[in-house]
Amino acid sequence: MKPLLIALALTLAAPMFAHPHPDPHQPRDLRDVAKLHRIAIGSAVDIASLHAEQDYRKVLNREFTHVTAENAMKWESVEPERGVYTWADADALVENARRNHQQVRGHTLLWHNQLPAWLTSGVADGSIDAAELREILREHITTQVKRYKGKIRAWDVVNEVVEEDGSLRQSIWLTHLGPGYIADAFRWAHRADPHAKLYINDYNLEWNQPKIETTLSIVKDLKAQRVPIHGVGFQGHLGIQYDYPGDWANVMRRFADLGLEIAVTELDVRMVLPVTPDKLATQADYYRRALADCVSVKACKELTVWGYTDRHSWVPGWFEGEGAACILDENLARKPAYDALLAVPRRR
Ligand code: G3I
């Protein structure tokens, strides 16, 4: 080829090398990830930040297709005094979600934590007896589920009801109402909103064998009694100082085989501080694997992170010397974990 022709050919080819043809399926943000895998990608919402921080709101609404209230729907938040309901924060969250085409997970109807003082002290001093407690629980579940009827895709009906050793959790519910409270909670929730997906939700369910076996048998039991249970939530509070729960996808499948929908409901990956590039790379790998595990199981419909920014995370307040558990940093800049979620290939 003559030098002139070579030069011409190189000139014409140059743009191809400079700007490789962009892959139309390569996600550019988390909404694209949700679309690619046909699952919901969610975040827990810190209500104070939703109200007060414009940049927090903007990223939340731009990136996520699903939201969960981090605290605003818990019992102490919605009924701090007996019979006095304070819905403003939960309402604001649901309304913000509606305006931004986000689905909502209700968290949570029954838990042993963040119960209002009037309830725990009433039970402790005997002024609330077992029959009244059962009625209070029925009333609480019915009132809250009805308020958001048609606006909540899925409810965490019971949260963390199994101990690490596989026994049922010792709580006011088990002590005073007996194990039947679990079936009751699902039945009451279903009556209040027959279309909402009703979940059992727990932590360490990714790997803790006794917890897994007990939760599976709770689900089988409920199904045998025709109790309306539709899903299991794996909270997914991970830490890079522990191994990644390598059998997680198989555990998901065992629940899916019982006919349940699966969700990763509270994913975060903490680390011992200080942050280093190596730790961020390991963290990114854990996030990637969690999403890959979810999309490898057809029944997995949602992956929600428990806060999307290190600016607002429960981790530093609970684990001394640990933090940086989220996919964006304090300034809302992308961490390697964010990009790792974008890179998970399509499986179905
Ligand atoms: O509301 C009070 C406020 O009035 C007070 O000034 C302030 C002072 O500390 O505390 C506020 O309450 C805090 C509450 O969050 C609301 O911000 C509590 O101290 C704090 O303990 C509470 O922590 C929450 C924790 O649940 C309670 O168990 C975290 O934000 C929340 O991320 C965490 O979420 C749980 C899930 O619901 C269930 N799975 C585990 C997950 C992590 O623990």
Tab-separated table of C-alpha atoms and ligand atoms in Angstrom:
chain	number	residue	atom	x	y	z
A	1	MET	CA	0.000	0.000	0.000
A	2	LYS	CA	1.234	3.458	-0.817
A	3	PRO	CA	2.196	5.609	2.189
A	4	LEU	CA	-0.620	8.038	1.386
A	5	LEU	CA	-3.220	5.261	1.421
A	6	ILE	CA	-1.834	3.854	4.656
A	7	ALA	CA	-2.075	7.266	6.260
A	8	LEU	CA	-5.665	7.620	5.008
A	9	ALA	CA	-6.632	4.157	6.289
A	10	LEU	CA	-5.140	4.909	9.712
A	11	THR	CA	-6.932	8.230	9.888
A	12	LEU	CA	-10.257	6.586	9.089
A	13	ALA	CA	-9.662	3.758	11.558
A	14	ALA	CA	-8.443	6.001	14.371
A	15	PRO	CA	-11.850	6.985	15.752
A	16	MET	CA	-12.718	3.290	16.075
A	17	PHE	CA	-9.789	2.778	18.418
A	18	ALA	CA	-10.202	6.058	20.246
A	19	HIS	CA	-13.926	5.501	20.901
A	20	PRO	CA	-14.702	1.800	21.058
A	21	HIS	CA	-18.291	1.184	20.169
A	22	PRO	CA	-20.173	1.457	23.489
A	23	ASP	CA	-21.959	-1.736	24.525
A	24	PRO	CA	-25.650	-0.809	24.614
A	25	HIS	CA	-26.171	-3.377	27.392
A	26	GLN	CA	-23.413	-2.064	29.623
A	27	PRO	CA	-25.167	-0.404	32.606
A	28	ARG	CA	-24.250	3.195	33.307
A	29	ASP	CA	-26.036	3.439	36.638
A	30	LEU	CA	-27.963	1.259	39.076
A	31	ARG	CA	-31.274	1.767	37.306
A	32	ASP	CA	-29.603	0.205	34.259
A	33	VAL	CA	-28.415	-2.670	36.464
A	34	ALA	CA	-31.998	-3.212	37.610
A	35	LYS	CA	-33.187	-3.222	33.998
A	36	LEU	CA	-30.426	-5.540	32.790
A	37	HIS	CA	-31.124	-8.216	35.408
A	38	ARG	CA	-34.842	-7.552	35.739
A	39	ILE	CA	-34.594	-7.160	39.495
A	40	ALA	CA	-35.217	-4.234	41.810
A	41	ILE	CA	-32.172	-2.398	43.123
A	42	GLY	CA	-32.962	-0.673	46.383
A	43	SER	CA	-31.553	1.337	49.227
A	44	ALA	CA	-32.516	1.903	52.824
A	45	VAL	CA	-33.505	5.535	53.301
A	46	ASP	CA	-32.325	7.742	56.125
A	47	ILE	CA	-35.364	9.932	56.584
A	48	ALA	CA	-33.553	12.959	58.058
A	49	SER	CA	-31.296	13.078	54.997
A	50	LEU	CA	-34.216	12.630	52.634
A	51	HIS	CA	-35.753	15.738	54.177
A	52	ALA	CA	-32.607	17.827	54.551
A	53	GLU	CA	-29.996	16.902	51.937
A	54	GLN	CA	-30.641	17.714	48.337
A	55	ASP	CA	-27.658	15.752	46.984
A	56	TYR	CA	-28.673	12.677	49.009
A	57	ARG	CA	-32.208	12.901	47.633
A	58	LYS	CA	-31.021	13.412	44.091
A	59	VAL	CA	-28.761	10.349	44.025
A	60	LEU	CA	-31.344	8.190	45.811
A	61	ASN	CA	-34.005	9.065	43.286
A	62	ARG	CA	-31.707	8.781	40.285
A	63	GLU	CA	-30.122	5.433	41.114
A	64	PHE	CA	-32.685	3.233	42.852
A	65	THR	CA	-35.850	1.475	41.772
A	66	HIS	CA	-36.822	0.331	45.274
A	67	VAL	CA	-36.559	1.817	48.783
A	68	THR	CA	-36.858	0.656	52.386
A	69	ALA	CA	-37.289	2.933	55.386
A	70	GLU	CA	-34.217	2.457	57.571
A	71	ASN	CA	-36.135	3.403	60.721
A	72	ALA	CA	-39.248	5.404	59.794
A	73	MET	CA	-41.667	2.460	59.662
A	74	LYS	CA	-40.537	0.727	62.839
A	75	TRP	CA	-42.991	0.502	65.711
A	76	GLU	CA	-41.294	3.111	67.932
A	77	SER	CA	-41.372	5.540	64.992
A	78	VAL	CA	-45.013	5.105	64.000
A	79	GLU	CA	-46.652	4.662	67.410
A	80	PRO	CA	-44.408	6.316	70.008
A	81	GLU	CA	-47.380	6.687	72.364
A	82	ARG	CA	-50.138	4.178	72.623
A	83	GLY	CA	-52.821	4.950	70.056
A	84	VAL	CA	-50.947	8.026	68.780
A	85	TYR	CA	-49.692	7.333	65.278
A	86	THR	CA	-47.005	9.508	63.700
A	87	TRP	CA	-47.007	8.736	60.012
A	88	ALA	CA	-45.397	11.914	58.647
A	89	ASP	CA	-41.953	10.432	57.935
A	90	ALA	CA	-43.209	7.120	56.576
A	91	ASP	CA	-45.761	8.963	54.426
A	92	ALA	CA	-43.062	11.287	53.069
A	93	LEU	CA	-40.910	8.313	52.112
A	94	VAL	CA	-43.753	6.514	50.358
A	95	GLU	CA	-44.758	9.690	48.524
A	96	ASN	CA	-41.173	10.382	47.431
A	97	ALA	CA	-40.966	6.813	46.143
A	98	ARG	CA	-44.199	7.199	44.186
A	99	ARG	CA	-42.985	10.383	42.533
A	100	ASN	CA	-39.758	8.667	41.518
A	101	HIS	CA	-41.240	5.380	40.327
A	102	GLN	CA	-39.686	3.389	43.141
A	103	GLN	CA	-41.274	0.389	44.799
A	104	VAL	CA	-41.274	0.162	48.574
A	105	ARG	CA	-40.376	-2.542	51.096
A	106	GLY	CA	-42.135	-2.085	54.428
A	107	HIS	CA	-39.723	-2.650	57.319
A	108	THR	CA	-40.840	-4.027	59.705
A	109	LEU	CA	-44.101	-5.131	61.318
A	110	LEU	CA	-42.770	-7.310	64.117
A	111	TRP	CA	-39.331	-7.141	65.694
A	112	HIS	CA	-37.813	-7.398	69.163
A	113	ASN	CA	-35.966	-4.064	68.730
A	114	GLN	CA	-37.107	-0.461	68.449
A	115	LEU	CA	-40.384	-1.181	70.179
A	116	PRO	CA	-42.009	1.810	71.887
A	117	ALA	CA	-41.348	2.165	75.622
A	118	TRP	CA	-45.075	2.112	76.471
A	119	LEU	CA	-45.236	-1.395	75.034
A	120	THR	CA	-42.086	-2.905	76.539
A	121	SER	CA	-42.636	-1.366	79.975
A	122	GLY	CA	-46.321	-2.366	79.958
A	123	VAL	CA	-45.353	-5.963	79.262
A	124	ALA	CA	-42.537	-5.847	81.840
A	125	ASP	CA	-44.691	-4.477	84.683
A	126	GLY	CA	-47.604	-6.777	83.865
A	127	SER	CA	-50.077	-4.013	83.011
A	128	ILE	CA	-50.294	-5.522	79.498
A	129	ASP	CA	-51.167	-9.205	79.725
A	130	ALA	CA	-50.804	-11.833	76.989
A	131	ALA	CA	-54.337	-11.440	75.591
A	132	GLU	CA	-53.956	-7.671	75.381
A	133	LEU	CA	-50.505	-7.984	73.830
A	134	ARG	CA	-51.899	-10.192	71.091
A	135	GLU	CA	-54.640	-7.657	70.412
A	136	ILE	CA	-52.096	-4.800	70.361
A	137	LEU	CA	-50.013	-6.702	67.802
A	138	ARG	CA	-53.033	-7.458	65.625
A	139	GLU	CA	-54.093	-3.827	65.747
A	140	HIS	CA	-50.586	-2.554	64.947
A	141	ILE	CA	-50.117	-4.830	61.945
A	142	THR	CA	-53.600	-4.188	60.611
A	143	THR	CA	-53.362	-0.414	60.985
A	144	GLN	CA	-49.929	-0.077	59.402
A	145	VAL	CA	-50.510	-2.443	56.494
A	146	LYS	CA	-53.891	-0.880	55.705
A	147	ARG	CA	-52.432	2.610	55.706
A	148	TYR	CA	-50.076	1.675	52.874
A	149	LYS	CA	-52.324	-0.797	51.122
A	150	GLY	CA	-51.386	-0.948	47.447
A	151	LYS	CA	-48.271	1.182	48.019
A	152	ILE	CA	-45.925	-1.391	49.523
A	153	ARG	CA	-44.622	-4.160	47.277
A	154	ALA	CA	-43.317	-6.315	50.114
A	155	TRP	CA	-43.448	-6.294	53.909
A	156	ASP	CA	-40.863	-7.677	56.303
A	157	VAL	CA	-43.602	-9.179	58.442
A	158	VAL	CA	-41.342	-10.821	60.988
A	159	ASN	CA	-37.751	-9.728	61.476
A	160	GLU	CA	-34.972	-11.745	63.120
A	161	VAL	CA	-37.128	-14.341	64.878
A	162	VAL	CA	-34.430	-17.038	64.984
A	163	GLU	CA	-31.357	-17.055	67.254
A	164	GLU	CA	-27.853	-17.970	66.080
A	165	ASP	CA	-28.196	-21.462	67.591
A	166	GLY	CA	-31.355	-22.161	65.612
A	167	SER	CA	-33.812	-21.774	68.483
A	168	LEU	CA	-36.709	-19.354	68.227
A	169	ARG	CA	-35.674	-15.928	69.483
A	170	GLN	CA	-36.497	-15.150	73.065
A	171	SER	CA	-38.631	-12.042	72.781
A	172	ILE	CA	-41.779	-10.655	74.338
A	173	TRP	CA	-43.616	-12.198	71.405
A	174	LEU	CA	-42.412	-15.754	71.971
A	175	THR	CA	-42.578	-15.520	75.756
A	176	HIS	CA	-46.110	-14.170	75.966
A	177	LEU	CA	-47.793	-15.363	72.785
A	178	GLY	CA	-45.991	-18.632	72.035
A	179	PRO	CA	-44.628	-19.625	68.594
A	180	GLY	CA	-48.038	-19.172	66.942
A	181	TYR	CA	-47.444	-15.410	66.824
A	182	ILE	CA	-45.516	-15.863	63.561
A	183	ALA	CA	-48.461	-17.399	61.691
A	184	ASP	CA	-50.813	-14.816	63.227
A	185	ALA	CA	-48.624	-11.931	62.018
A	186	PHE	CA	-48.663	-13.212	58.432
A	187	ARG	CA	-52.413	-13.830	58.459
A	188	TRP	CA	-53.194	-10.360	59.815
A	189	ALA	CA	-50.876	-8.684	57.309
A	190	HIS	CA	-52.418	-10.622	54.427
A	191	ARG	CA	-55.928	-9.696	55.480
A	192	ALA	CA	-54.948	-6.007	55.522
A	193	ASP	CA	-53.339	-6.047	52.051
A	194	PRO	CA	-53.873	-9.259	50.081
A	195	HIS	CA	-51.526	-8.117	47.279
A	196	ALA	CA	-48.425	-7.329	49.329
A	197	LYS	CA	-45.632	-9.926	49.314
A	198	LEU	CA	-45.057	-11.081	52.863
A	199	TYR	CA	-41.510	-11.876	54.007
A	200	ILE	CA	-39.593	-13.425	56.822
A	201	ASN	CA	-36.316	-11.493	57.136
A	202	ASP	CA	-33.086	-12.268	58.983
A	203	TYR	CA	-29.317	-11.695	59.241
A	204	ASN	CA	-26.588	-14.356	59.006
A	205	LEU	CA	-29.074	-16.440	57.071
A	206	GLU	CA	-26.485	-16.349	54.272
A	207	TRP	CA	-24.299	-18.902	56.078
A	208	ASN	CA	-25.430	-19.833	59.602
A	209	GLN	CA	-26.538	-23.471	59.287
A	210	PRO	CA	-28.779	-23.755	62.382
A	211	LYS	CA	-30.499	-20.502	61.426
A	212	ILE	CA	-30.976	-21.687	57.849
A	213	GLU	CA	-32.478	-25.037	58.896
A	214	THR	CA	-34.852	-23.507	61.439
A	215	THR	CA	-35.993	-20.810	59.033
A	216	LEU	CA	-36.615	-23.423	56.350
A	217	SER	CA	-38.705	-25.451	58.766
A	218	ILE	CA	-40.667	-22.352	59.859
A	219	VAL	CA	-41.475	-21.714	56.197
A	220	LYS	CA	-42.481	-25.352	55.567
A	221	ASP	CA	-44.662	-25.275	58.651
A	222	LEU	CA	-46.377	-22.060	57.624
A	223	LYS	CA	-46.946	-23.370	54.114
A	224	ALA	CA	-48.394	-26.614	55.502
A	225	GLN	CA	-50.875	-24.516	57.484
A	226	ARG	CA	-51.647	-22.453	54.377
A	227	VAL	CA	-50.316	-19.309	56.007
A	228	PRO	CA	-49.642	-16.615	53.384
A	229	ILE	CA	-45.847	-16.301	53.282
A	230	HIS	CA	-44.268	-15.280	49.978
A	231	GLY	CA	-40.630	-14.437	50.517
A	232	VAL	CA	-37.442	-14.688	52.500
A	233	GLY	CA	-35.148	-11.724	53.040
A	234	PHE	CA	-31.420	-12.212	53.489
A	235	GLN	CA	-30.189	-9.076	55.202
A	236	GLY	CA	-26.608	-9.530	53.995
A	237	HIS	CA	-24.623	-7.556	56.571
A	238	LEU	CA	-21.159	-8.694	55.512
A	239	GLY	CA	-17.618	-7.745	56.510
A	240	ILE	CA	-14.442	-8.251	54.504
A	241	GLN	CA	-12.634	-9.581	57.592
A	242	TYR	CA	-14.871	-12.645	57.275
A	243	ASP	CA	-15.039	-14.940	54.262
A	244	TYR	CA	-17.704	-14.238	51.695
A	245	PRO	CA	-20.635	-16.646	52.301
A	246	GLY	CA	-19.747	-18.859	49.366
A	247	ASP	CA	-22.795	-21.130	49.569
A	248	TRP	CA	-25.280	-18.259	49.549
A	249	ALA	CA	-26.765	-18.974	46.105
A	250	ASN	CA	-27.473	-22.573	47.138
A	251	VAL	CA	-29.157	-21.391	50.318
A	252	MET	CA	-31.288	-19.034	48.234
A	253	ARG	CA	-32.233	-21.980	46.022
A	254	ARG	CA	-33.357	-24.068	48.976
A	255	PHE	CA	-35.856	-21.358	49.894
A	256	ALA	CA	-36.836	-20.816	46.276
A	257	ASP	CA	-37.588	-24.549	46.031
A	258	LEU	CA	-40.252	-24.026	48.695
A	259	GLY	CA	-41.911	-21.555	46.342
A	260	LEU	CA	-40.603	-18.401	47.977
A	261	GLU	CA	-39.457	-15.187	46.388
A	262	ILE	CA	-35.936	-14.146	47.468
A	263	ALA	CA	-34.588	-10.695	48.311
A	264	VAL	CA	-31.297	-9.391	49.576
A	265	THR	CA	-32.764	-6.804	51.896
A	266	GLU	CA	-29.955	-5.009	53.761
A	267	LEU	CA	-26.664	-5.537	51.956
A	268	ASP	CA	-23.572	-3.791	53.237
A	269	VAL	CA	-19.924	-4.791	53.423
A	270	ARG	CA	-17.988	-3.248	56.279
A	271	MET	CA	-14.246	-3.176	56.875
A	272	VAL	CA	-11.846	-2.489	59.690
A	273	LEU	CA	-10.657	1.097	59.215
A	274	PRO	CA	-8.564	2.677	57.778
A	275	VAL	CA	-9.741	2.295	54.211
A	276	THR	CA	-7.084	1.050	51.781
A	277	PRO	CA	-7.274	0.373	48.022
A	278	ASP	CA	-6.914	-3.364	48.730
A	279	LYS	CA	-9.823	-3.364	51.162
A	280	LEU	CA	-11.966	-1.429	48.705
A	281	ALA	CA	-11.153	-4.005	46.032
A	282	THR	CA	-12.181	-6.872	48.343
A	283	GLN	CA	-15.340	-5.005	49.281
A	284	ALA	CA	-16.156	-4.497	45.602
A	285	ASP	CA	-15.753	-8.220	45.045
A	286	TYR	CA	-18.212	-9.017	47.862
A	287	TYR	CA	-20.811	-6.646	46.394
A	288	ARG	CA	-20.257	-8.156	42.954
A	289	ARG	CA	-20.681	-11.683	44.257
A	290	ALA	CA	-23.828	-10.805	46.197
A	291	LEU	CA	-25.461	-9.429	43.055
A	292	ALA	CA	-24.162	-12.342	40.964
A	293	ASP	CA	-25.606	-14.805	43.495
A	294	CYS	CA	-28.967	-13.053	43.427
A	295	VAL	CA	-29.191	-12.984	39.639
A	296	SER	CA	-28.148	-16.643	39.436
A	297	VAL	CA	-31.375	-17.577	41.232
A	298	LYS	CA	-34.493	-16.892	39.245
A	299	ALA	CA	-36.614	-16.277	42.339
A	300	CYS	CA	-34.346	-13.444	43.541
A	301	LYS	CA	-36.283	-10.273	42.806
A	302	GLU	CA	-34.595	-7.507	44.768
A	303	LEU	CA	-31.209	-6.436	46.027
A	304	THR	CA	-31.295	-3.589	48.521
A	305	VAL	CA	-28.285	-1.916	50.125
A	306	TRP	CA	-28.568	-0.796	53.749
A	307	GLY	CA	-27.741	2.803	52.988
A	308	TYR	CA	-25.926	3.801	49.833
A	309	THR	CA	-23.443	6.315	51.220
A	310	ASP	CA	-20.799	6.174	53.949
A	311	ARG	CA	-22.148	9.576	55.016
A	312	HIS	CA	-25.106	7.784	56.604
A	313	SER	CA	-24.444	4.258	57.720
A	314	TRP	CA	-25.343	2.396	60.885
A	315	VAL	CA	-21.963	0.579	60.857
A	316	PRO	CA	-19.562	2.999	62.631
A	317	GLY	CA	-22.052	3.441	65.471
A	318	TRP	CA	-22.346	-0.309	66.037
A	319	PHE	CA	-18.922	-1.760	65.287
A	320	GLU	CA	-16.067	0.119	66.866
A	321	GLY	CA	-13.260	0.832	64.425
A	322	GLU	CA	-15.250	-0.378	61.410
A	323	GLY	CA	-17.029	1.496	58.637
A	324	ALA	CA	-16.912	2.457	54.953
A	325	ALA	CA	-19.520	-0.226	54.256
A	326	CYS	CA	-21.430	1.426	51.411
A	327	ILE	CA	-21.053	1.735	47.642
A	328	LEU	CA	-20.582	5.523	47.609
A	329	ASP	CA	-18.288	7.490	49.922
A	330	GLU	CA	-19.239	10.392	52.235
A	331	ASN	CA	-19.184	12.804	49.289
A	332	LEU	CA	-21.384	10.517	47.233
A	333	ALA	CA	-18.473	9.619	44.952
A	334	ARG	CA	-18.481	6.114	43.458
A	335	LYS	CA	-16.355	3.497	45.173
A	336	PRO	CA	-15.049	0.396	43.371
A	337	ALA	CA	-18.066	-1.447	44.828
A	338	TYR	CA	-20.439	0.702	42.779
A	339	ASP	CA	-18.580	-0.096	39.560
A	340	ALA	CA	-18.486	-3.773	40.514
A	341	LEU	CA	-22.295	-3.842	40.580
A	342	LEU	CA	-22.355	-2.316	37.105
A	343	ALA	CA	-20.057	-5.033	35.783
A	344	VAL	CA	-22.075	-8.126	36.759
A	345	PRO	CA	-23.020	-9.913	33.532
A	346	ARG	CA	-26.571	-10.836	32.635
A	347	ARG	CA	-27.570	-14.361	33.674
A	348	ARG	CA	-31.175	-14.618	32.575
B	1	G3I	O1	-34.380	8.427	67.194
B	1	G3I	C1	-33.331	8.623	68.145
B	1	G3I	C2	-33.073	10.060	68.335
B	1	G3I	O2	-34.204	10.663	68.890
B	1	G3I	C3	-31.845	10.239	69.232
B	1	G3I	O3	-31.516	11.561	69.331
B	1	G3I	C4	-30.658	9.457	68.680
B	1	G3I	C5	-29.448	9.515	69.581
B	1	G3I	O4	-28.676	8.343	69.472
B	1	G3I	O5	-31.015	8.135	68.522
B	1	G3I	C6	-32.083	7.949	67.629
B	1	G3I	O6	-32.373	6.606	67.497
B	1	G3I	C7	-31.465	5.851	66.756
B	1	G3I	C8	-32.233	5.210	65.610
B	1	G3I	O7	-31.388	4.327	64.906
B	1	G3I	C9	-32.796	6.223	64.640
B	1	G3I	O8	-31.773	6.953	64.043
B	1	G3I	C10	-30.882	4.788	67.637
B	1	G3I	O9	-30.046	5.376	68.623
B	1	G3I	C11	-30.091	3.796	66.839
B	1	G3I	O10	-29.759	2.704	67.687
B	1	G3I	C12	-30.946	3.262	65.696
B	1	G3I	O11	-30.162	2.341	64.963
B	1	G3I	C13	-30.823	1.605	63.948
B	1	G3I	C14	-30.822	0.132	64.311
B	1	G3I	O12	-31.417	-0.614	63.265
B	1	G3I	C15	-31.582	-0.138	65.603
B	1	G3I	O13	-31.633	-1.484	65.873
B	1	G3I	C16	-30.086	1.827	62.656
B	1	G3I	O14	-30.220	3.185	62.263
B	1	G3I	C17	-30.651	0.900	61.563
B	1	G3I	O15	-29.812	0.953	60.446
B	1	G3I	C18	-30.676	-0.533	62.077
B	1	G3I	O16	-31.258	-1.323	61.091
B	1	G3I	C19	-31.316	-2.734	61.340
B	1	G3I	C20	-32.532	-3.265	60.625
B	1	G3I	O17	-33.680	-2.563	61.015
B	1	G3I	C21	-32.714	-4.770	60.887
B	1	G3I	N1	-31.511	-5.482	60.555
B	1	G3I	C22	-30.282	-5.004	61.145
B	1	G3I	C23	-30.098	-3.520	60.812
B	1	G3I	C24	-28.786	-3.018	61.337
B	1	G3I	O18	-28.737	-3.072	62.737
